[in-house]
mmCIF file with all atom_site columns, C-alpha atoms and ligand atoms in Angstrom:
data_model
loop_
_atom_site.group_PDB
_atom_site.id
_atom_site.type_symbol
_atom_site.label_atom_id
_atom_site.label_alt_id
_atom_site.label_comp_id
_atom_site.label_asym_id
_atom_site.label_entity_id
_atom_site.label_seq_id
_atom_site.pdbx_PDB_ins_code
_atom_site.Cartn_x
_atom_site.Cartn_y
_atom_site.Cartn_z
_atom_site.occupancy
_atom_site.B_iso_or_equiv
_atom_site.pdbx_formal_charge
_atom_site.auth_seq_id
_atom_site.auth_comp_id
_atom_site.auth_asym_id
_atom_site.auth_atom_id
_atom_site.pdbx_PDB_model_num
ATOM   1   C  CA  . MET S 1 1   ? 0.000   0.000   0.000  1.00 90.00 ? 373 MET S CA  1
ATOM   2   C  CA  . TYR S 1 2   ? 1.279   3.437   -0.953 1.00 93.00 ? 374 TYR S CA  1
ATOM   3   C  CA  . ILE S 1 3   ? -0.550  5.951   1.187  1.00 94.00 ? 375 ILE S CA  1
ATOM   4   C  CA  . GLU S 1 4   ? 0.279   8.989   -0.937 1.00 91.00 ? 376 GLU S CA  1
ATOM   5   C  CA  . SER S 1 5   ? -1.068  7.519   -4.180 1.00 94.00 ? 377 SER S CA  1
ATOM   6   C  CA  . GLU S 1 6   ? -3.635  4.877   -3.148 1.00 97.00 ? 378 GLU S CA  1
ATOM   7   C  CA  . VAL S 1 7   ? -5.361  6.320   -0.097 1.00 98.00 ? 379 VAL S CA  1
ATOM   8   C  CA  . ASP S 1 8   ? -7.936  9.131   -0.266 1.00 97.00 ? 380 ASP S CA  1
ATOM   9   C  CA  . ALA S 1 9   ? -8.688  9.253   3.452  1.00 98.00 ? 381 ALA S CA  1
ATOM   10  C  CA  . VAL S 1 10  ? -7.486  7.709   6.699  1.00 98.00 ? 382 VAL S CA  1
ATOM   11  C  CA  . LEU S 1 11  ? -10.048 6.500   9.230  1.00 98.00 ? 383 LEU S CA  1
ATOM   12  C  CA  . LEU S 1 12  ? -8.725  6.129   12.745 1.00 98.00 ? 384 LEU S CA  1
ATOM   13  C  CA  . ASP S 1 13  ? -9.929  4.539   15.925 1.00 98.00 ? 385 ASP S CA  1
ATOM   14  C  CA  . MET S 1 14  ? -9.229  6.679   19.030 1.00 98.00 ? 386 MET S CA  1
ATOM   15  C  CA  . ASP S 1 15  ? -8.502  4.568   22.133 1.00 98.00 ? 387 ASP S CA  1
ATOM   16  C  CA  . GLY S 1 16  ? -5.593  2.177   21.595 1.00 98.00 ? 388 GLY S CA  1
ATOM   17  C  CA  . THR S 1 17  ? -4.848  3.603   18.141 1.00 98.00 ? 389 THR S CA  1
ATOM   18  C  CA  . LEU S 1 18  ? -4.306  7.375   18.474 1.00 98.00 ? 390 LEU S CA  1
ATOM   19  C  CA  . LEU S 1 19  ? -4.275  7.323   22.275 1.00 98.00 ? 391 LEU S CA  1
ATOM   20  C  CA  . ASP S 1 20  ? -2.574  4.995   24.724 1.00 98.00 ? 392 ASP S CA  1
ATOM   21  C  CA  . LEU S 1 21  ? -5.097  2.395   25.869 1.00 98.00 ? 393 LEU S CA  1
ATOM   22  C  CA  . HIS S 1 22  ? -3.365  2.306   29.230 1.00 97.00 ? 394 HIS S CA  1
ATOM   23  C  CA  . TYR S 1 23  ? -5.572  5.177   30.403 1.00 97.00 ? 395 TYR S CA  1
ATOM   24  C  CA  . ASP S 1 24  ? -8.773  3.212   29.710 1.00 96.00 ? 396 ASP S CA  1
ATOM   25  C  CA  . SER S 1 25  ? -7.395  -0.088  31.035 1.00 96.00 ? 397 SER S CA  1
ATOM   26  C  CA  . HIS S 1 26  ? -6.418  1.607   34.272 1.00 97.00 ? 398 HIS S CA  1
ATOM   27  C  CA  . PHE S 1 27  ? -9.669  3.579   34.522 1.00 97.00 ? 399 PHE S CA  1
ATOM   28  C  CA  . TRP S 1 28  ? -12.095 0.712   33.934 1.00 97.00 ? 400 TRP S CA  1
ATOM   29  C  CA  . LEU S 1 29  ? -10.206 -2.224  35.440 1.00 97.00 ? 401 LEU S CA  1
ATOM   30  C  CA  . GLN S 1 30  ? -8.616  -0.563  38.489 1.00 97.00 ? 402 GLN S CA  1
ATOM   31  C  CA  . PHE S 1 31  ? -9.959  2.874   39.276 1.00 98.00 ? 403 PHE S CA  1
ATOM   32  C  CA  . ILE S 1 32  ? -13.690 2.091   38.823 1.00 98.00 ? 404 ILE S CA  1
ATOM   33  C  CA  . PRO S 1 33  ? -13.650 -1.059  41.032 1.00 98.00 ? 405 PRO S CA  1
ATOM   34  C  CA  . GLN S 1 34  ? -11.781 0.966   43.687 1.00 98.00 ? 406 GLN S CA  1
ATOM   35  C  CA  . GLN S 1 35  ? -14.391 3.720   43.553 1.00 98.00 ? 407 GLN S CA  1
ATOM   36  C  CA  . TYR S 1 36  ? -17.210 1.171   43.610 1.00 98.00 ? 408 TYR S CA  1
ATOM   37  C  CA  . ALA S 1 37  ? -15.683 -0.490  46.688 1.00 98.00 ? 409 ALA S CA  1
ATOM   38  C  CA  . LEU S 1 38  ? -15.435 2.868   48.486 1.00 97.00 ? 410 LEU S CA  1
ATOM   39  C  CA  . LYS S 1 39  ? -18.966 3.896   47.621 1.00 95.00 ? 411 LYS S CA  1
ATOM   40  C  CA  . HIS S 1 40  ? -20.602 0.617   48.636 1.00 94.00 ? 412 HIS S CA  1
ATOM   41  C  CA  . GLY S 1 41  ? -18.348 -0.361  51.542 1.00 96.00 ? 413 GLY S CA  1
ATOM   42  C  CA  . LEU S 1 42  ? -17.027 -3.507  49.842 1.00 97.00 ? 414 LEU S CA  1
ATOM   43  C  CA  . SER S 1 43  ? -13.598 -5.101  49.683 1.00 98.00 ? 415 SER S CA  1
ATOM   44  C  CA  . LEU S 1 44  ? -11.710 -4.439  46.455 1.00 98.00 ? 416 LEU S CA  1
ATOM   45  C  CA  . GLN S 1 45  ? -12.068 -8.104  45.531 1.00 98.00 ? 417 GLN S CA  1
ATOM   46  C  CA  . GLN S 1 46  ? -15.858 -8.041  45.991 1.00 98.00 ? 418 GLN S CA  1
ATOM   47  C  CA  . ALA S 1 47  ? -16.113 -4.822  43.995 1.00 98.00 ? 419 ALA S CA  1
ATOM   48  C  CA  . GLU S 1 48  ? -13.983 -6.212  41.151 1.00 98.00 ? 420 GLU S CA  1
ATOM   49  C  CA  . ARG S 1 49  ? -16.111 -9.329  40.955 1.00 98.00 ? 421 ARG S CA  1
ATOM   50  C  CA  . HIS S 1 50  ? -19.302 -7.297  40.727 1.00 97.00 ? 422 HIS S CA  1
ATOM   51  C  CA  . VAL S 1 51  ? -18.009 -4.661  38.301 1.00 97.00 ? 423 VAL S CA  1
ATOM   52  C  CA  . TYR S 1 52  ? -16.321 -7.135  35.931 1.00 97.00 ? 424 TYR S CA  1
ATOM   53  C  CA  . ALA S 1 53  ? -19.498 -9.244  35.836 1.00 97.00 ? 425 ALA S CA  1
ATOM   54  C  CA  . GLN S 1 54  ? -21.450 -6.136  34.796 1.00 97.00 ? 426 GLN S CA  1
ATOM   55  C  CA  . TYR S 1 55  ? -18.883 -5.444  32.047 1.00 97.00 ? 427 TYR S CA  1
ATOM   56  C  CA  . GLU S 1 56  ? -19.184 -8.973  30.732 1.00 96.00 ? 428 GLU S CA  1
ATOM   57  C  CA  . LYS S 1 57  ? -22.935 -8.630  30.244 1.00 96.00 ? 429 LYS S CA  1
ATOM   58  C  CA  . VAL S 1 58  ? -22.607 -5.871  27.631 1.00 95.00 ? 430 VAL S CA  1
ATOM   59  C  CA  . THR S 1 59  ? -19.159 -6.309  26.008 1.00 90.00 ? 431 THR S CA  1
ATOM   60  C  CA  . GLY S 1 60  ? -19.180 -5.169  22.374 1.00 83.00 ? 432 GLY S CA  1
ATOM   61  C  CA  . SER S 1 61  ? -22.586 -3.476  22.586 1.00 89.00 ? 433 SER S CA  1
ATOM   62  C  CA  . LEU S 1 62  ? -23.200 0.257   22.609 1.00 91.00 ? 434 LEU S CA  1
ATOM   63  C  CA  . ASP S 1 63  ? -23.956 0.119   26.365 1.00 93.00 ? 435 ASP S CA  1
ATOM   64  C  CA  . TRP S 1 64  ? -20.419 -1.094  27.018 1.00 92.00 ? 436 TRP S CA  1
ATOM   65  C  CA  . TYR S 1 65  ? -19.147 2.232   25.692 1.00 92.00 ? 437 TYR S CA  1
ATOM   66  C  CA  . CYS S 1 66  ? -21.903 4.404   27.205 1.00 93.00 ? 438 CYS S CA  1
ATOM   67  C  CA  . TYR S 1 67  ? -21.039 6.502   30.265 1.00 92.00 ? 439 TYR S CA  1
ATOM   68  C  CA  . ASP S 1 68  ? -24.718 7.083   31.059 1.00 93.00 ? 440 ASP S CA  1
ATOM   69  C  CA  . TYR S 1 69  ? -25.257 3.334   31.183 1.00 96.00 ? 441 TYR S CA  1
ATOM   70  C  CA  . TRP S 1 70  ? -22.388 2.958   33.684 1.00 96.00 ? 442 TRP S CA  1
ATOM   71  C  CA  . CYS S 1 71  ? -23.540 5.916   35.777 1.00 96.00 ? 443 CYS S CA  1
ATOM   72  C  CA  . ALA S 1 72  ? -26.917 4.182   36.142 1.00 96.00 ? 444 ALA S CA  1
ATOM   73  C  CA  . THR S 1 73  ? -25.589 0.616   36.526 1.00 96.00 ? 445 THR S CA  1
ATOM   74  C  CA  . LEU S 1 74  ? -22.758 1.309   38.989 1.00 97.00 ? 446 LEU S CA  1
ATOM   75  C  CA  . GLY S 1 75  ? -24.136 4.419   40.685 1.00 96.00 ? 447 GLY S CA  1
ATOM   76  C  CA  . LEU S 1 76  ? -20.882 6.283   39.983 1.00 97.00 ? 448 LEU S CA  1
ATOM   77  C  CA  . ASP S 1 77  ? -20.456 9.626   38.214 1.00 96.00 ? 449 ASP S CA  1
ATOM   78  C  CA  . ILE S 1 78  ? -18.287 8.394   35.349 1.00 96.00 ? 450 ILE S CA  1
ATOM   79  C  CA  . HIS S 1 79  ? -17.976 11.867  33.801 1.00 94.00 ? 451 HIS S CA  1
ATOM   80  C  CA  . ALA S 1 80  ? -16.614 13.366  37.038 1.00 95.00 ? 452 ALA S CA  1
ATOM   81  C  CA  . LEU S 1 81  ? -14.290 10.407  37.620 1.00 97.00 ? 453 LEU S CA  1
ATOM   82  C  CA  . GLN S 1 82  ? -12.845 10.760  34.113 1.00 96.00 ? 454 GLN S CA  1
ATOM   83  C  CA  . HIS S 1 83  ? -12.113 14.413  34.844 1.00 96.00 ? 455 HIS S CA  1
ATOM   84  C  CA  . LYS S 1 84  ? -10.361 13.377  38.034 1.00 96.00 ? 456 LYS S CA  1
ATOM   85  C  CA  . THR S 1 85  ? -7.970  11.102  36.097 1.00 97.00 ? 457 THR S CA  1
ATOM   86  C  CA  . LYS S 1 86  ? -7.554  13.163  32.912 1.00 97.00 ? 458 LYS S CA  1
ATOM   87  C  CA  . HIS S 1 87  ? -3.846  13.812  33.543 1.00 96.00 ? 459 HIS S CA  1
ATOM   88  C  CA  . LYS S 1 88  ? -3.288  10.153  32.612 1.00 96.00 ? 460 LYS S CA  1
ATOM   89  C  CA  . ILE S 1 89  ? -4.619  10.587  29.048 1.00 98.00 ? 461 ILE S CA  1
ATOM   90  C  CA  . GLN S 1 90  ? -1.704  10.261  26.593 1.00 98.00 ? 462 GLN S CA  1
ATOM   91  C  CA  . VAL S 1 91  ? -1.232  10.018  22.835 1.00 98.00 ? 463 VAL S CA  1
ATOM   92  C  CA  . ARG S 1 92  ? 0.665   6.983   21.487 1.00 98.00 ? 464 ARG S CA  1
ATOM   93  C  CA  . SER S 1 93  ? 4.323   7.580   20.728 1.00 95.00 ? 465 SER S CA  1
ATOM   94  C  CA  . ASP S 1 94  ? 4.220   8.765   17.099 1.00 96.00 ? 466 ASP S CA  1
ATOM   95  C  CA  . THR S 1 95  ? 0.593   9.869   16.765 1.00 98.00 ? 467 THR S CA  1
ATOM   96  C  CA  . LEU S 1 96  ? 1.453   13.543  16.364 1.00 98.00 ? 468 LEU S CA  1
ATOM   97  C  CA  . TRP S 1 97  ? 4.132   12.787  13.814 1.00 98.00 ? 469 TRP S CA  1
ATOM   98  C  CA  . PHE S 1 98  ? 1.633   10.704  11.807 1.00 98.00 ? 470 PHE S CA  1
ATOM   99  C  CA  . LEU S 1 99  ? -1.126  13.331  11.880 1.00 98.00 ? 471 LEU S CA  1
ATOM   100 C  CA  . GLU S 1 100 ? 1.349   16.017  10.783 1.00 98.00 ? 472 GLU S CA  1
ATOM   101 C  CA  . LYS S 1 101 ? 2.521   13.761  7.968  1.00 97.00 ? 473 LYS S CA  1
ATOM   102 C  CA  . LEU S 1 102 ? -1.070  13.227  6.730  1.00 98.00 ? 474 LEU S CA  1
ATOM   103 C  CA  . LYS S 1 103 ? -1.731  16.944  6.929  1.00 97.00 ? 475 LYS S CA  1
ATOM   104 C  CA  . GLN S 1 104 ? 1.349   17.718  4.830  1.00 96.00 ? 476 GLN S CA  1
ATOM   105 C  CA  . ALA S 1 105 ? 0.275   15.105  2.277  1.00 96.00 ? 477 ALA S CA  1
ATOM   106 C  CA  . ASN S 1 106 ? -3.234  16.608  2.183  1.00 97.00 ? 478 ASN S CA  1
ATOM   107 C  CA  . ILE S 1 107 ? -4.868  13.327  3.160  1.00 98.00 ? 479 ILE S CA  1
ATOM   108 C  CA  . PRO S 1 108 ? -7.939  13.912  5.331  1.00 98.00 ? 480 PRO S CA  1
ATOM   109 C  CA  . ALA S 1 109 ? -8.135  12.063  8.645  1.00 98.00 ? 481 ALA S CA  1
ATOM   110 C  CA  . TYR S 1 110 ? -11.308 11.047  10.464 1.00 98.00 ? 482 TYR S CA  1
ATOM   111 C  CA  . ILE S 1 111 ? -11.875 9.538   13.889 1.00 98.00 ? 483 ILE S CA  1
ATOM   112 C  CA  . LEU S 1 112 ? -14.349 6.663   14.070 1.00 98.00 ? 484 LEU S CA  1
ATOM   113 C  CA  . THR S 1 113 ? -14.796 5.749   17.709 1.00 98.00 ? 485 THR S CA  1
ATOM   114 C  CA  . ASN S 1 114 ? -17.064 3.815   20.014 1.00 96.00 ? 486 ASN S CA  1
ATOM   115 C  CA  . ALA S 1 115 ? -16.191 6.247   22.802 1.00 95.00 ? 487 ALA S CA  1
ATOM   116 C  CA  . HIS S 1 116 ? -18.961 8.264   24.407 1.00 93.00 ? 488 HIS S CA  1
ATOM   117 C  CA  . ARG S 1 117 ? -19.113 11.934  23.329 1.00 93.00 ? 489 ARG S CA  1
ATOM   118 C  CA  . SER S 1 118 ? -18.180 13.042  26.841 1.00 93.00 ? 490 SER S CA  1
ATOM   119 C  CA  . GLY S 1 119 ? -14.988 10.940  26.680 1.00 95.00 ? 491 GLY S CA  1
ATOM   120 C  CA  . VAL S 1 120 ? -14.156 12.157  23.167 1.00 97.00 ? 492 VAL S CA  1
ATOM   121 C  CA  . LYS S 1 121 ? -14.490 15.769  24.303 1.00 97.00 ? 493 LYS S CA  1
ATOM   122 C  CA  . LEU S 1 122 ? -12.281 15.299  27.358 1.00 97.00 ? 494 LEU S CA  1
ATOM   123 C  CA  . LYS S 1 123 ? -9.630  13.355  25.447 1.00 98.00 ? 495 LYS S CA  1
ATOM   124 C  CA  . MET S 1 124 ? -9.502  15.895  22.617 1.00 98.00 ? 496 MET S CA  1
ATOM   125 C  CA  . GLN S 1 125 ? -9.183  18.725  25.161 1.00 97.00 ? 497 GLN S CA  1
ATOM   126 C  CA  . GLN S 1 126 ? -6.318  16.957  26.908 1.00 97.00 ? 498 GLN S CA  1
ATOM   127 C  CA  . THR S 1 127 ? -4.406  16.020  23.742 1.00 98.00 ? 499 THR S CA  1
ATOM   128 C  CA  . GLU S 1 128 ? -5.301  19.036  21.527 1.00 97.00 ? 500 GLU S CA  1
ATOM   129 C  CA  . LEU S 1 129 ? -5.722  16.822  18.445 1.00 98.00 ? 501 LEU S CA  1
ATOM   130 C  CA  . THR S 1 130 ? -9.100  18.087  17.212 1.00 98.00 ? 502 THR S CA  1
ATOM   131 C  CA  . SER S 1 131 ? -7.767  20.337  14.443 1.00 98.00 ? 503 SER S CA  1
ATOM   132 C  CA  . TYR S 1 132 ? -6.163  17.365  12.674 1.00 98.00 ? 504 TYR S CA  1
ATOM   133 C  CA  . PHE S 1 133 ? -9.523  15.769  11.881 1.00 98.00 ? 505 PHE S CA  1
ATOM   134 C  CA  . LYS S 1 134 ? -12.003 16.584  9.196  1.00 98.00 ? 506 LYS S CA  1
ATOM   135 C  CA  . LYS S 1 135 ? -14.679 14.951  11.296 1.00 98.00 ? 507 LYS S CA  1
ATOM   136 C  CA  . ILE S 1 136 ? -15.023 12.920  14.487 1.00 98.00 ? 508 ILE S CA  1
ATOM   137 C  CA  . ILE S 1 137 ? -17.797 10.331  14.434 1.00 97.00 ? 509 ILE S CA  1
ATOM   138 C  CA  . SER S 1 138 ? -18.847 8.541   17.618 1.00 96.00 ? 510 SER S CA  1
ATOM   139 C  CA  . SER S 1 139 ? -20.962 5.409   17.303 1.00 95.00 ? 511 SER S CA  1
ATOM   140 C  CA  . HIS S 1 140 ? -23.243 7.035   19.880 1.00 93.00 ? 512 HIS S CA  1
ATOM   141 C  CA  . ASP S 1 141 ? -24.183 9.653   17.231 1.00 93.00 ? 513 ASP S CA  1
ATOM   142 C  CA  . VAL S 1 142 ? -25.572 6.927   14.993 1.00 92.00 ? 514 VAL S CA  1
ATOM   143 C  CA  . GLN S 1 143 ? -26.631 4.679   17.897 1.00 94.00 ? 515 GLN S CA  1
ATOM   144 C  CA  . ILE S 1 144 ? -24.868 1.625   16.444 1.00 94.00 ? 516 ILE S CA  1
ATOM   145 C  CA  . ALA S 1 145 ? -21.492 0.237   17.622 1.00 94.00 ? 517 ALA S CA  1
ATOM   146 C  CA  . LYS S 1 146 ? -18.565 -0.159  15.206 1.00 96.00 ? 518 LYS S CA  1
ATOM   147 C  CA  . GLU S 1 147 ? -18.909 -3.926  15.660 1.00 95.00 ? 519 GLU S CA  1
ATOM   148 C  CA  . ASN S 1 148 ? -22.093 -3.743  13.563 1.00 95.00 ? 520 ASN S CA  1
ATOM   149 C  CA  . VAL S 1 149 ? -21.872 -3.409  9.765  1.00 96.00 ? 521 VAL S CA  1
ATOM   150 C  CA  . ARG S 1 150 ? -24.768 -0.905  9.839  1.00 96.00 ? 522 ARG S CA  1
ATOM   151 C  CA  . PHE S 1 151 ? -22.435 1.572   11.559 1.00 97.00 ? 523 PHE S CA  1
ATOM   152 C  CA  . TRP S 1 152 ? -20.278 1.500   8.445  1.00 98.00 ? 524 TRP S CA  1
ATOM   153 C  CA  . SER S 1 153 ? -23.111 2.116   5.997  1.00 96.00 ? 525 SER S CA  1
ATOM   154 C  CA  . ALA S 1 154 ? -24.132 5.118   8.121  1.00 97.00 ? 526 ALA S CA  1
ATOM   155 C  CA  . VAL S 1 155 ? -20.545 6.432   7.956  1.00 97.00 ? 527 VAL S CA  1
ATOM   156 C  CA  . GLU S 1 156 ? -20.346 5.872   4.193  1.00 96.00 ? 528 GLU S CA  1
ATOM   157 C  CA  . ASP S 1 157 ? -23.581 7.846   3.717  1.00 95.00 ? 529 ASP S CA  1
ATOM   158 C  CA  . GLU S 1 158 ? -22.398 10.655  5.931  1.00 96.00 ? 530 GLU S CA  1
ATOM   159 C  CA  . LEU S 1 159 ? -18.853 11.058  4.603  1.00 96.00 ? 531 LEU S CA  1
ATOM   160 C  CA  . GLN S 1 160 ? -19.563 10.278  0.939  1.00 95.00 ? 532 GLN S CA  1
ATOM   161 C  CA  . ILE S 1 161 ? -16.132 8.740   0.417  1.00 96.00 ? 533 ILE S CA  1
ATOM   162 C  CA  . ASP S 1 162 ? -14.984 5.740   -1.585 1.00 97.00 ? 534 ASP S CA  1
ATOM   163 C  CA  . PHE S 1 163 ? -14.319 3.069   1.088  1.00 98.00 ? 535 PHE S CA  1
ATOM   164 C  CA  . SER S 1 164 ? -12.146 1.068   -1.323 1.00 98.00 ? 536 SER S CA  1
ATOM   165 C  CA  . ARG S 1 165 ? -9.602  3.936   -1.237 1.00 98.00 ? 537 ARG S CA  1
ATOM   166 C  CA  . CYS S 1 166 ? -9.643  4.348   2.556  1.00 98.00 ? 538 CYS S CA  1
ATOM   167 C  CA  . LEU S 1 167 ? -7.160  3.115   5.138  1.00 98.00 ? 539 LEU S CA  1
ATOM   168 C  CA  . PHE S 1 168 ? -8.694  2.135   8.492  1.00 98.00 ? 540 PHE S CA  1
ATOM   169 C  CA  . ILE S 1 169 ? -6.566  1.507   11.583 1.00 98.00 ? 541 ILE S CA  1
ATOM   170 C  CA  . ASP S 1 170 ? -7.900  -0.030  14.809 1.00 98.00 ? 542 ASP S CA  1
ATOM   171 C  CA  . ASP S 1 171 ? -6.548  -2.089  17.711 1.00 98.00 ? 543 ASP S CA  1
ATOM   172 C  CA  . SER S 1 172 ? -9.554  -4.452  17.614 1.00 97.00 ? 544 SER S CA  1
ATOM   173 C  CA  . GLU S 1 173 ? -9.354  -7.348  15.176 1.00 98.00 ? 545 GLU S CA  1
ATOM   174 C  CA  . LYS S 1 174 ? -13.085 -7.912  15.505 1.00 97.00 ? 546 LYS S CA  1
ATOM   175 C  CA  . ILE S 1 175 ? -13.790 -4.372  14.320 1.00 98.00 ? 547 ILE S CA  1
ATOM   176 C  CA  . LEU S 1 176 ? -11.259 -4.661  11.472 1.00 98.00 ? 548 LEU S CA  1
ATOM   177 C  CA  . HIS S 1 177 ? -13.215 -7.683  10.210 1.00 98.00 ? 549 HIS S CA  1
ATOM   178 C  CA  . VAL S 1 178 ? -16.450 -5.685  10.130 1.00 98.00 ? 550 VAL S CA  1
ATOM   179 C  CA  . ALA S 1 179 ? -14.697 -2.797  8.359  1.00 98.00 ? 551 ALA S CA  1
ATOM   180 C  CA  . LYS S 1 180 ? -13.381 -5.229  5.761  1.00 98.00 ? 552 LYS S CA  1
ATOM   181 C  CA  . GLU S 1 181 ? -16.869 -6.613  5.246  1.00 98.00 ? 553 GLU S CA  1
ATOM   182 C  CA  . ALA S 1 182 ? -18.078 -3.027  4.741  1.00 98.00 ? 554 ALA S CA  1
ATOM   183 C  CA  . GLY S 1 183 ? -15.598 -2.587  1.881  1.00 98.00 ? 555 GLY S CA  1
ATOM   184 C  CA  . ILE S 1 184 ? -12.686 -0.649  3.406  1.00 98.00 ? 556 ILE S CA  1
ATOM   185 C  CA  . GLY S 1 185 ? -9.745  -1.107  1.023  1.00 98.00 ? 557 GLY S CA  1
ATOM   186 C  CA  . PHE S 1 186 ? -6.765  -1.027  3.402  1.00 98.00 ? 558 PHE S CA  1
ATOM   187 C  CA  . LEU S 1 187 ? -6.738  -2.262  6.986  1.00 98.00 ? 559 LEU S CA  1
ATOM   188 C  CA  . ARG S 1 188 ? -4.072  -2.296  9.679  1.00 98.00 ? 560 ARG S CA  1
ATOM   189 C  CA  . GLY S 1 189 ? -4.101  -3.371  13.308 1.00 98.00 ? 561 GLY S CA  1
ATOM   190 C  CA  . ILE S 1 190 ? -2.217  -1.802  16.188 1.00 98.00 ? 562 ILE S CA  1
ATOM   191 C  CA  . ALA S 1 191 ? 0.233   -4.232  17.817 1.00 98.00 ? 563 ALA S CA  1
ATOM   192 C  CA  . THR S 1 192 ? 0.856   -2.114  20.910 1.00 98.00 ? 564 THR S CA  1
ATOM   193 C  CA  . PRO S 1 193 ? -2.378  -0.339  21.925 1.00 98.00 ? 565 PRO S CA  1
ATOM   194 C  CA  . ASP S 1 194 ? -1.443  -0.318  25.633 1.00 98.00 ? 566 ASP S CA  1
ATOM   195 C  CA  . SER S 1 195 ? 2.067   0.960   26.401 1.00 97.00 ? 567 SER S CA  1
ATOM   196 C  CA  . GLU S 1 196 ? 2.198   -1.147  29.577 1.00 96.00 ? 568 GLU S CA  1
ATOM   197 C  CA  . LYS S 1 197 ? 1.332   -4.449  27.925 1.00 96.00 ? 569 LYS S CA  1
ATOM   198 C  CA  . PRO S 1 198 ? 3.187   -6.802  25.560 1.00 97.00 ? 570 PRO S CA  1
ATOM   199 C  CA  . ALA S 1 199 ? 2.472   -6.562  21.833 1.00 97.00 ? 571 ALA S CA  1
ATOM   200 C  CA  . GLN S 1 200 ? -0.550  -8.403  20.393 1.00 96.00 ? 572 GLN S CA  1
ATOM   201 C  CA  . ASN S 1 201 ? -0.680  -10.384 17.165 1.00 95.00 ? 573 ASN S CA  1
ATOM   202 C  CA  . MET S 1 202 ? -3.602  -10.487 14.791 1.00 98.00 ? 574 MET S CA  1
ATOM   203 C  CA  . GLN S 1 203 ? -4.568  -13.552 12.839 1.00 97.00 ? 575 GLN S CA  1
ATOM   204 C  CA  . ASP S 1 204 ? -5.979  -11.935 9.710  1.00 98.00 ? 576 ASP S CA  1
ATOM   205 C  CA  . PHE S 1 205 ? -4.488  -8.431  9.546  1.00 98.00 ? 577 PHE S CA  1
ATOM   206 C  CA  . ASP S 1 206 ? -1.057  -6.851  9.371  1.00 98.00 ? 578 ASP S CA  1
ATOM   207 C  CA  . THR S 1 207 ? -0.222  -4.950  12.522 1.00 98.00 ? 579 THR S CA  1
ATOM   208 C  CA  . ILE S 1 208 ? 2.042   -1.975  13.145 1.00 98.00 ? 580 ILE S CA  1
ATOM   209 C  CA  . LYS S 1 209 ? 3.774   -0.780  16.288 1.00 97.00 ? 581 LYS S CA  1
ATOM   210 C  CA  . GLN S 1 210 ? 4.554   2.646   14.866 1.00 97.00 ? 582 GLN S CA  1
ATOM   211 C  CA  . PHE S 1 211 ? 2.667   4.663   12.250 1.00 98.00 ? 583 PHE S CA  1
ATOM   212 C  CA  . SER S 1 212 ? 5.974   5.286   10.486 1.00 96.00 ? 584 SER S CA  1
ATOM   213 C  CA  . GLU S 1 213 ? 5.835   1.639   9.311  1.00 96.00 ? 585 GLU S CA  1
ATOM   214 C  CA  . LEU S 1 214 ? 3.008   2.690   6.945  1.00 96.00 ? 586 LEU S CA  1
ATOM   215 C  CA  . PHE S 1 215 ? 5.369   4.735   4.794  1.00 92.00 ? 587 PHE S CA  1
HETATM 216 MG MG1 . LIG E 2 .   ? -9.616  0.966   20.154 1.00 54.36 ? 662 LIG E MG1 1
#
């Protein structure tokens, strides 16, 4: 794939692709159970068991990504708690370099994310990336998660771009499969979405550790 000649637009996932997934892993797997334990007078172990079981019920659905759902289900103010931990939000190592490179090459970039609007807003404020994107689409806008092929037809209608000349990058292999089914021409996975975890392999897609590997 030659980005400069074959790609009309780059579609990018946010968490684990542009931004270090470590923030979200820490927030949902450690910080939220701690807060739940405090609020309900439970041991950390009891809180983890309860919270993780709630996560399992809705994995991959829009609720899984919805702060309002978690506010109601866990009785915690997710929006306020995200603000409390916002200093931990970080871009991945060569994200800025990559976005600058696309800008210089005049290739439009879009964010396609399952993140809740409130999270997108906070993360864009913290990282100051907004100006690099022609548009930011959250699956909550269309009310269908990226895991569903109908999300992609809604995006195609809205952006009016030729999917066969788009590059889509995501750290979820499951989502890459759906994007492929929807007709996206070029697909890449992220090998190192979480800076604190070992690299992941994908069965059916090429992965990159650094965006510079795309050139
Ligand atoms: Mg992701």
